[in-house]
CSV table of C-alpha atoms in Angstrom, one decimal:
chain,number,residue,atom,x,y,z
A,4,MET,CA,67.3,94.9,109.0
A,5,ASN,CA,68.0,91.4,107.8
A,6,VAL,CA,70.6,90.0,105.5
A,7,LEU,CA,68.0,89.6,102.7
A,8,GLY,CA,67.3,93.3,102.7
A,9,ILE,CA,71.0,94.2,102.3
A,10,ILE,CA,71.3,91.7,99.5
A,11,ALA,CA,68.2,93.0,97.8
A,12,SER,CA,69.4,96.6,98.0
A,13,GLY,CA,72.7,95.7,96.5
A,14,VAL,CA,71.2,93.7,93.6
A,15,ALA,CA,68.8,96.5,92.9
A,16,ALA,CA,71.7,99.1,92.9
A,17,LEU,CA,73.7,96.9,90.6
A,18,PHE,CA,71.0,96.4,87.9
A,19,ILE,CA,69.9,100.0,88.0
A,20,THR,CA,73.4,101.4,87.7
A,21,VAL,CA,74.3,99.0,84.8
A,22,ALA,CA,71.1,99.9,83.0
A,23,LEU,CA,71.5,103.7,83.4
A,24,ALA,CA,75.3,103.5,82.6
A,25,LYS,CA,74.6,101.5,79.4
A,26,SER,CA,72.0,104.0,78.3
A,27,ALA,CA,74.4,107.0,79.0
A,28,ARG,CA,77.2,105.2,77.2
A,29,ARG,CA,75.1,104.8,74.0
A,30,VAL,CA,74.2,108.5,74.1
A,31,ALA,CA,77.8,109.5,74.7
A,32,LEU,CA,79.1,107.3,71.9
A,33,ARG,CA,76.5,108.5,69.4
A,34,PRO,CA,78.3,109.9,66.3
A,35,ARG,CA,78.0,113.4,65.0
A,36,VAL,CA,76.9,115.0,68.3
A,37,PRO,CA,77.0,118.8,67.6
A,38,ASP,CA,78.9,121.2,69.9
A,39,GLU,CA,77.0,123.3,72.4
A,40,PRO,CA,76.7,127.1,71.5
A,41,GLY,CA,79.3,129.4,72.9
A,42,GLY,CA,82.3,127.3,72.2
A,43,ARG,CA,81.7,124.8,75.0
A,44,ALA,CA,82.7,121.2,75.0
A,45,PRO,CA,80.7,118.7,72.9
A,46,ARG,CA,77.7,117.1,74.6
A,47,ALA,CA,79.2,113.7,74.2
A,48,GLU,CA,82.2,114.7,76.3
A,49,ALA,CA,79.9,116.3,78.9
A,50,LEU,CA,78.0,113.0,79.1
A,51,ARG,CA,81.2,111.0,79.7
A,52,ARG,CA,82.4,113.4,82.3
A,53,THR,CA,79.1,113.3,84.2
A,54,GLY,CA,78.7,109.6,83.9
A,55,GLY,CA,79.0,109.2,87.7
A,56,ALA,CA,75.5,110.5,88.0
A,57,THR,CA,74.3,107.0,86.8
A,58,ALA,CA,76.0,105.4,89.8
A,59,VAL,CA,74.5,108.1,92.1
A,60,LEU,CA,71.0,107.4,90.8
A,61,GLY,CA,71.4,103.6,91.0
A,62,VAL,CA,72.7,103.7,94.6
A,63,GLY,CA,70.3,106.4,95.7
A,64,THR,CA,67.3,104.7,94.2
A,65,ALA,CA,68.1,101.3,95.8
A,66,THR,CA,68.8,102.8,99.2
A,67,GLY,CA,65.8,105.1,99.1
A,68,ALA,CA,63.4,102.2,98.2
A,69,ALA,CA,64.9,100.1,101.0
A,70,LEU,CA,64.2,102.9,103.5
A,71,TRP,CA,60.7,103.4,102.2
A,72,LEU,CA,60.0,99.7,102.6
A,73,GLY,CA,61.1,100.0,106.2
A,74,ALA,CA,64.3,98.1,106.0
A,75,ALA,CA,66.2,100.3,108.5
A,76,ASP,CA,63.6,101.0,111.1
A,77,ASP,CA,66.1,100.8,114.0
A,78,ALA,CA,68.4,103.5,112.5
A,79,ALA,CA,66.2,105.2,109.8
A,80,GLY,CA,67.4,108.7,110.9
A,81,SER,CA,71.1,107.8,110.5
A,82,VAL,CA,70.6,106.2,107.1
A,83,THR,CA,68.3,109.0,106.0
A,84,GLY,CA,70.9,111.6,107.0
A,85,LEU,CA,73.6,109.6,105.1
A,86,LEU,CA,71.6,109.5,101.9
A,87,ALA,CA,70.5,113.2,102.1
A,88,GLY,CA,74.0,114.4,102.7
A,89,ALA,CA,75.5,112.3,100.0
A,90,GLY,CA,72.8,113.5,97.6
A,91,ILE,CA,73.6,117.2,98.4
A,92,VAL,CA,77.3,116.6,97.7
A,93,ALA,CA,76.5,114.7,94.5
A,94,ALA,CA,74.4,117.6,93.3
A,95,LEU,CA,77.2,120.0,94.1
A,96,GLY,CA,79.6,117.8,92.1
A,97,LEU,CA,77.3,117.7,89.1
A,98,VAL,CA,77.2,121.5,89.0
A,99,HIS,CA,80.9,121.5,89.3
A,100,ASP,CA,81.3,119.2,86.4
A,101,LEU,CA,79.2,121.6,84.2
A,102,LYS,CA,80.7,124.8,85.6
A,103,PRO,CA,83.6,124.8,88.0
A,104,LEU,CA,82.9,126.3,91.4
A,105,TRP,CA,85.1,127.9,94.0
A,106,VAL,CA,86.9,125.7,96.5
A,107,ALA,CA,85.4,127.7,99.4
A,108,LEU,CA,81.9,127.1,98.2
A,109,ARG,CA,82.5,123.4,97.8
A,110,LEU,CA,83.9,123.1,101.2
A,111,ALA,CA,81.0,125.1,102.7
A,112,VAL,CA,78.4,122.8,101.1
A,113,GLN,CA,80.3,119.7,102.1
A,114,THR,CA,80.5,120.9,105.7
A,115,ALA,CA,76.7,121.7,105.7
A,116,ALA,CA,76.0,118.1,104.4
A,117,ALA,CA,78.2,116.6,107.1
A,118,VAL,CA,76.4,118.6,109.8
A,119,LEU,CA,73.1,117.3,108.5
A,120,VAL,CA,74.4,113.7,108.8
A,121,VAL,CA,75.7,114.4,112.4
A,122,CYS,CA,72.4,116.1,113.4
A,123,LEU,CA,70.2,113.2,112.2
A,124,SER,CA,72.4,110.6,113.7
A,125,GLY,CA,72.2,112.0,117.3
A,126,LEU,CA,75.9,112.3,118.0
A,127,SER,CA,77.2,114.3,120.9
A,128,PRO,CA,78.6,117.8,120.2
A,129,ALA,CA,82.2,116.8,120.6
A,130,ALA,CA,81.8,113.6,118.6
A,131,GLY,CA,79.9,115.6,116.0
A,132,VAL,CA,82.6,118.2,115.5
A,133,LEU,CA,85.2,115.4,115.0
A,134,ALA,CA,82.8,113.6,112.7
A,135,VAL,CA,82.3,116.7,110.5
A,136,LEU,CA,86.0,117.2,110.1
A,137,TRP,CA,86.7,113.6,109.3
A,138,ILE,CA,83.9,113.6,106.7
A,139,VAL,CA,85.0,116.7,104.9
A,140,LEU,CA,88.7,115.5,104.9
A,141,VAL,CA,88.1,111.9,103.7
A,142,THR,CA,85.5,113.1,101.2
A,143,ASN,CA,88.0,115.3,99.4
A,144,ALA,CA,90.8,112.7,99.8
A,145,PHE,CA,88.7,110.0,98.1
A,146,ALA,CA,87.6,112.5,95.4
A,147,LEU,CA,91.3,113.2,94.5
A,148,LEU,CA,91.8,109.6,93.7
A,149,ASP,CA,89.7,109.9,90.5
A,150,GLN,CA,92.8,110.6,88.2
A,151,VAL,CA,93.1,107.4,86.2
A,152,ASP,CA,90.5,105.1,84.7
A,153,GLY,CA,89.0,102.7,87.2
A,154,VAL,CA,91.2,103.7,90.3
A,155,LEU,CA,88.5,105.4,92.4
A,156,THR,CA,85.8,102.9,91.4
A,157,ALA,CA,87.9,99.9,92.3
A,158,ILE,CA,89.1,101.3,95.6
A,159,GLY,CA,85.5,102.4,96.4
A,160,VAL,CA,84.2,98.9,95.9
A,161,ILE,CA,86.9,97.5,98.2
A,162,THR,CA,86.4,100.2,100.9
A,163,ALA,CA,82.6,99.8,100.8
A,164,ALA,CA,82.9,96.0,101.2
A,165,GLY,CA,85.1,96.6,104.2
A,166,LEU,CA,82.5,99.0,105.8
A,167,LEU,CA,79.8,96.4,105.0
A,168,ALA,CA,81.8,93.7,106.9
A,169,CYS,CA,82.4,96.1,109.8
A,170,ALA,CA,78.7,96.9,110.1
A,171,ALA,CA,77.8,93.2,109.9
A,172,VAL,CA,80.2,92.2,112.7
A,173,GLY,CA,79.6,95.3,114.8
A,174,GLY,CA,75.9,94.9,115.4
A,175,SER,CA,74.8,97.8,113.1
A,176,PRO,CA,73.1,96.1,110.1
A,177,ALA,CA,71.1,99.3,109.3
A,178,LEU,CA,74.3,101.2,108.6
A,179,ALA,CA,75.3,98.4,106.2
A,180,LEU,CA,72.5,99.5,103.8
A,181,LEU,CA,74.4,102.3,102.1
A,182,PRO,CA,77.8,100.5,101.9
A,183,ALA,CA,76.1,97.5,100.4
A,184,ALA,CA,74.3,99.5,97.7
A,185,LEU,CA,77.5,101.5,97.1
A,186,ALA,CA,79.7,98.5,96.6
A,187,ALA,CA,77.2,96.9,94.1
A,188,GLY,CA,76.6,100.2,92.3
A,189,LEU,CA,80.3,100.9,91.8
A,190,ALA,CA,80.9,97.4,90.7
A,191,GLY,CA,78.3,97.8,87.9
A,192,PHE,CA,79.8,101.2,87.0
A,193,LEU,CA,83.3,99.7,86.8
A,194,LEU,CA,82.2,97.8,83.7
A,195,HIS,CA,82.1,101.2,81.9
A,196,ASN,CA,84.8,103.0,83.8
A,197,TRP,CA,87.6,100.4,83.2
A,198,HIS,CA,90.3,101.4,80.7
A,199,PRO,CA,89.6,102.7,78.1
A,200,ALA,CA,86.8,104.4,80.1
A,201,ARG,CA,83.6,105.2,78.3
A,202,LEU,CA,82.1,107.0,81.3
A,203,GLN,CA,83.9,108.9,84.1
A,204,LEU,CA,82.8,109.4,87.7
A,205,GLY,CA,83.5,113.1,87.5
A,206,ALA,CA,83.1,115.3,90.5
A,207,CYS,CA,79.5,114.1,91.0
A,208,GLY,CA,80.3,110.4,91.4
A,209,ALA,CA,83.6,111.0,93.1
A,210,GLN,CA,82.3,113.3,95.8
A,211,PHE,CA,79.3,111.1,96.3
A,212,THR,CA,81.5,108.0,96.8
A,213,GLY,CA,83.9,109.8,99.2
A,214,PHE,CA,81.1,111.3,101.2
A,215,ALA,CA,79.2,108.0,101.5
A,216,LEU,CA,82.4,106.1,102.6
A,217,ALA,CA,83.5,108.8,105.0
A,218,ALA,CA,80.1,109.3,106.7
A,219,SER,CA,79.4,105.5,106.9
A,220,GLY,CA,82.8,105.1,108.6
A,221,ALA,CA,82.2,107.9,111.1
A,222,LEU,CA,78.7,106.6,112.1
A,223,LEU,CA,80.0,103.0,112.4
A,224,GLN,CA,82.8,104.2,114.6
A,225,ALA,CA,80.4,106.1,116.8
A,226,ALA,CA,78.0,103.2,117.0
A,227,ALA,CA,80.6,100.6,117.8
A,228,PRO,CA,80.8,99.2,121.4
A,229,SER,CA,83.3,100.9,123.7
A,230,GLY,CA,85.4,97.8,124.1
A,231,ARG,CA,85.9,97.4,120.4
A,232,ALA,CA,89.0,98.9,118.7
A,233,ALA,CA,86.9,100.9,116.1
A,234,TRP,CA,88.9,104.0,116.6
A,235,ALA,CA,91.9,102.4,115.1
A,236,ALA,CA,90.2,100.1,112.6
A,237,LEU,CA,87.9,102.3,110.7
A,238,PRO,CA,90.4,105.1,109.9
A,239,ALA,CA,92.6,102.4,108.3
A,240,LEU,CA,90.0,102.0,105.6
A,241,ALA,CA,90.9,105.4,104.2
A,242,THR,CA,94.7,104.7,104.1
A,243,VAL,CA,95.4,105.0,100.4
A,244,ALA,CA,93.2,108.1,100.0
A,245,LEU,CA,95.0,109.8,102.9
A,246,ALA,CA,98.3,108.7,101.6
A,247,ASP,CA,97.6,110.2,98.2
A,248,THR,CA,96.6,113.5,99.8
A,249,ALA,CA,99.7,113.6,102.0
A,250,LEU,CA,101.9,112.8,98.9
A,251,VAL,CA,100.4,115.7,97.0
A,252,LEU,CA,100.7,118.2,99.8
A,253,VAL,CA,104.3,117.3,100.5
A,254,SER,CA,105.4,117.3,96.9
A,255,ARG,CA,103.8,120.7,96.2
A,256,ARG,CA,105.2,122.1,99.4
A,257,ARG,CA,108.7,121.1,98.3
A,258,ALA,CA,108.1,122.5,94.7
A,259,ALA,CA,106.7,125.8,96.1
A,260,ARG,CA,103.4,125.2,94.2
A,261,SER,CA,99.9,126.1,95.3
A,262,PRO,CA,98.3,123.1,97.2
A,263,LEU,CA,94.9,124.0,95.6
A,264,ARG,CA,96.1,123.8,92.0
A,265,ASP,CA,95.6,120.2,90.8
A,266,THR,CA,98.4,118.8,88.7
A,267,ASP,CA,99.7,115.4,87.6
A,268,ASP,CA,101.4,114.6,91.0
A,269,HIS,CA,99.1,112.0,92.4
A,270,ILE,CA,100.0,108.3,93.1
A,271,ALA,CA,98.4,107.2,89.9
A,272,HIS,CA,100.4,109.7,87.8
A,273,ARG,CA,103.7,108.7,89.4
A,274,LEU,CA,103.0,105.0,88.7
A,275,ARG,CA,102.3,106.0,85.1
A,276,ARG,CA,105.6,107.7,84.9
A,277,VAL,CA,107.5,104.5,85.8
A,278,ARG,CA,105.7,102.8,82.9
A,279,VAL,CA,102.9,101.1,84.8
A,280,THR,CA,99.9,100.7,82.5
A,281,VAL,CA,96.5,102.2,83.2
A,282,PRO,CA,94.9,98.9,84.2
A,283,GLY,CA,98.0,97.9,86.1
A,284,THR,CA,97.8,101.2,88.0
A,285,ALA,CA,94.1,100.5,89.0
A,286,VAL,CA,94.9,96.9,90.0
A,287,LEU,CA,98.0,97.9,92.0
A,288,MET,CA,96.2,100.6,93.9
A,289,ALA,CA,93.2,98.4,94.6
A,290,LEU,CA,95.5,95.8,96.0
A,291,TRP,CA,97.2,98.4,98.1
A,292,ALA,CA,93.9,99.5,99.5
A,293,GLY,CA,92.8,95.9,100.2
A,294,VAL,CA,95.6,95.3,102.7
A,295,PRO,CA,94.6,98.0,105.2
A,296,VAL,CA,90.9,97.3,104.6
A,297,ALA,CA,91.3,93.7,105.4
A,298,THR,CA,93.4,94.4,108.4
A,299,GLY,CA,91.1,97.0,109.7
A,300,THR,CA,88.1,94.7,109.3
A,301,LEU,CA,89.8,92.0,111.2
A,302,VAL,CA,90.8,94.3,114.0
A,303,HIS,CA,87.3,95.7,114.2
A,304,ALA,CA,86.0,92.1,114.5
A,305,GLU,CA,88.5,91.6,117.3
A,306,LEU,CA,90.3,88.8,115.3
A,307,LEU,CA,93.6,90.7,115.3
A,308,HIS,CA,95.3,92.9,117.8
A,309,PRO,CA,95.3,96.6,116.9
A,310,ALA,CA,99.1,96.5,116.8
A,311,PHE,CA,98.8,94.8,113.4
A,312,LEU,CA,97.5,98.0,111.9
A,313,LEU,CA,101.1,99.3,112.1
A,314,LEU,CA,102.1,96.9,109.3
A,315,PRO,CA,100.0,98.5,106.5
A,316,LEU,CA,100.7,101.9,108.0
A,317,ALA,CA,104.5,101.4,107.8
A,318,GLY,CA,104.2,100.0,104.3
A,319,THR,CA,102.1,102.9,103.2
A,320,ALA,CA,104.6,105.4,104.7
A,321,ALA,CA,107.5,103.6,102.9
A,322,ALA,CA,105.6,103.7,99.6
A,323,VAL,CA,104.9,107.4,99.9
A,324,PHE,CA,108.6,108.1,100.5
A,325,ALA,CA,109.5,106.0,97.5
A,326,LEU,CA,106.9,107.8,95.3
A,327,LEU,CA,108.3,111.2,96.4
A,328,ARG,CA,111.6,110.3,94.6
A,329,ILE,CA,109.7,110.0,91.3
A,330,PRO,CA,109.8,113.4,89.5
A,331,ALA,CA,106.3,114.8,89.2
A,332,TYR,CA,107.0,118.3,87.7
A,333,GLY,CA,108.8,119.0,84.5
A,334,PRO,CA,111.7,121.5,84.2
A,335,SER,CA,110.7,125.2,84.1
A,336,ARG,CA,111.1,127.0,80.9
A,337,THR,CA,113.6,129.8,81.3
A,338,THR,CA,115.0,132.5,79.0
A,339,PRO,CA,118.5,130.8,78.7
A,340,SER,CA,117.0,127.6,77.3
A,341,ARG,CA,115.3,129.7,74.6
A,342,THR,CA,118.4,131.5,73.6
A,343,SER,CA,120.6,128.5,73.6
A,344,THR,CA,119.3,127.2,70.4
A,345,PRO,CA,120.4,130.2,68.2
A,346,ARG,CA,123.8,130.0,69.8
A,347,THR,CA,124.1,126.4,69.0
A,348,ALA,CA,122.9,126.9,65.5
A,349,ALA,CA,125.4,129.6,65.0
A,350,SER,CA,128.2,127.4,66.2
A,351,ARG,CA,127.1,124.6,64.0
A,352,THR,CA,127.0,126.9,60.9
A,353,ALA,CA,130.3,128.6,61.6
A,354,PRO,CA,132.5,125.9,60.0
A,355,PRO,CA,130.5,125.8,56.7
A,356,ARG,CA,130.8,129.5,56.4
A,357,ALA,CA,134.6,129.4,57.0
A,358,SER,CA,134.9,126.6,54.5
A,359,THR,CA,132.9,128.6,52.0
A,360,ALA,CA,135.2,131.5,52.4
A,361,ARG,CA,138.2,129.2,52.0
A,362,ARG,CA,136.7,127.8,48.8
A,363,THR,CA,136.0,131.3,47.6
A,364,ALA,CA,139.5,132.5,48.2
A,365,ALA,CA,141.0,129.3,46.7
A,366,PRO,CA,140.7,130.3,43.0
A,367,ALA,CA,142.7,133.5,43.6
A,368,THR,CA,145.7,131.4,44.4
A,369,GLY,CA,145.3,129.2,41.3
A,370,ALA,CA,146.9,126.2,43.1
A,371,ALA,CA,143.9,124.6,44.7
A,372,ILE,CA,141.8,124.4,41.5
A,373,PRO,CA,143.3,121.2,40.0
A,374,ALA,CA,142.8,119.4,43.4
A,375,ALA,CA,139.2,120.5,43.7
A,376,ALA,CA,138.4,120.0,40.0
A,377,SER,CA,140.4,116.9,39.3
A,378,ALA,CA,137.5,114.5,39.9
A,379,PRO,CA,134.9,116.4,37.9
A,380,ALA,CA,137.3,117.2,35.1
A,381,GLY,CA,138.1,113.6,34.8
A,382,ARG,CA,134.4,112.7,34.6
A,383,GLY,CA,133.9,115.4,32.0
A,384,SER,CA,136.8,114.2,29.9
A,385,ALA,CA,135.6,110.7,30.1
A,386,ALA,CA,132.2,111.7,28.8
A,387,GLY,CA,133.8,113.0,25.6
A,388,LYS,CA,131.5,116.0,25.1
A,389,GLY,CA,134.2,118.3,23.9
A,390,ALA,CA,134.1,120.5,26.9
A,391,PRO,CA,136.9,122.9,27.2
A,392,ALA,CA,139.7,121.9,29.4
A,393,GLY,CA,139.1,124.9,31.7
A,394,THR,CA,135.5,123.8,32.6
A,395,ALA,CA,135.6,122.3,36.0
A,396,ARG,CA,132.8,121.2,38.2
A,397,THR,CA,132.4,121.1,41.9
A,398,ALA,CA,131.4,118.1,44.1
A,399,ALA,CA,127.8,119.1,43.7
A,400,GLY,CA,128.1,119.1,39.9
A,401,HIS,CA,128.0,122.9,39.3
A,402,PRO,CA,130.4,124.6,36.9
A,403,THR,CA,133.1,126.7,38.4
A,404,VAL,CA,134.5,130.0,37.2
A,405,PRO,CA,138.0,129.6,35.7
A,406,PRO,CA,140.7,131.5,37.4
A,407,PRO,CA,142.2,134.6,35.7
A,408,PRO,CA,145.5,133.9,33.9
A,409,THR,CA,148.5,134.5,36.0
A,410,GLY,CA,151.2,134.1,33.4
A,411,ARG,CA,152.6,131.1,35.4
A,412,PRO,CA,151.7,127.5,34.4
A,413,THR,CA,150.3,125.4,37.2
A,414,ALA,CA,151.9,122.2,38.3
A,415,GLU,CA,149.5,120.0,36.2
A,416,ALA,CA,150.1,122.1,33.0
A,417,ALA,CA,153.9,122.0,33.6
A,418,GLY,CA,153.7,118.2,33.9
A,419,VAL,CA,151.7,117.9,30.6
A,420,ALA,CA,154.1,120.1,28.8
A,421,ALA,CA,157.1,118.0,30.0
A,422,GLU,CA,155.3,114.8,28.8
A,423,ARG,CA,154.8,116.3,25.3
A,424,GLY,CA,158.3,117.7,25.1
């Protein structure tokens, strides 16, 4: 396969994906879309969630056309297995987007698709078993990155470009067909998946992307010459995806949570908790993925020593330990927290009740009335309305009940009598 065939397949995938995504976006943004019967989500939301099918169709159509035109005669079986396995996983993801499936069923279908790829590529039994395990692991690791707008799409473009470069320098141009189409298709889909995203990859696009990247890397590693350090270079292309999976498993283990229950504890979620914007999160994780991808490509091309791969590996490990310090789970709601509010409210209302009791008991003594009613009485006398002297008002302006006569003049009445005398 020549360079022009790779470029043509990439251009075709780009234009087909952009056209399909634009049409799906118009349908998804159409106003007044009625809800589906049975209380399901609106059709517009379902279209946004399954928007990754446009990228799958664009990449699959371009790759299939290139195969039909004989662009990969030297490795037609391997590329056919790649495309068939990725298509099976994409169909599984589309069904999962519409109706969630069991984890065991998804793993079984992914394993069967990986076995199909291995069988059509002609790998040995030992290498085939390792390749199947690697494909299933990396497929789910990449699919878990689809948590924030544009993250998985941007990382997929960078990783596919690295695989394309590895295939070009490794003497396997036929295996560069699917990575080239995938990089171009994801780049076209990124226009609609950037924040605020109008279309989402969903399980369909995410699993297709992860499977295509994982399977292409496994076949490139198997086809690399024995003297080349592909065993160390190609796994480095999935550094960020594997780091996210390790972070999730460790944090859920510490919090005694189920590892299969997806929550907001991924790398993208933790970056958002430290006030990194959604576009900033996508750019930061793309740059993070670009470092090991570039290093692995240079090592695969024998331009760097394999020891240089320890640098991005150490940086990734340090980043994972730093992200573990960011709290990912909120405090649990317990019974004491619910009962603390009534106790606090009671303690806050206790002083007004006591003061009310003191105000109620004050008229019985007859000595606290002039102090409490001096200001209102003065205001009433200044008005000159002829109100009786005994009519006093509280601070709120309500009239008070005069105290019963005790036969003893108060201090104020004694002072007025002394002045008149």
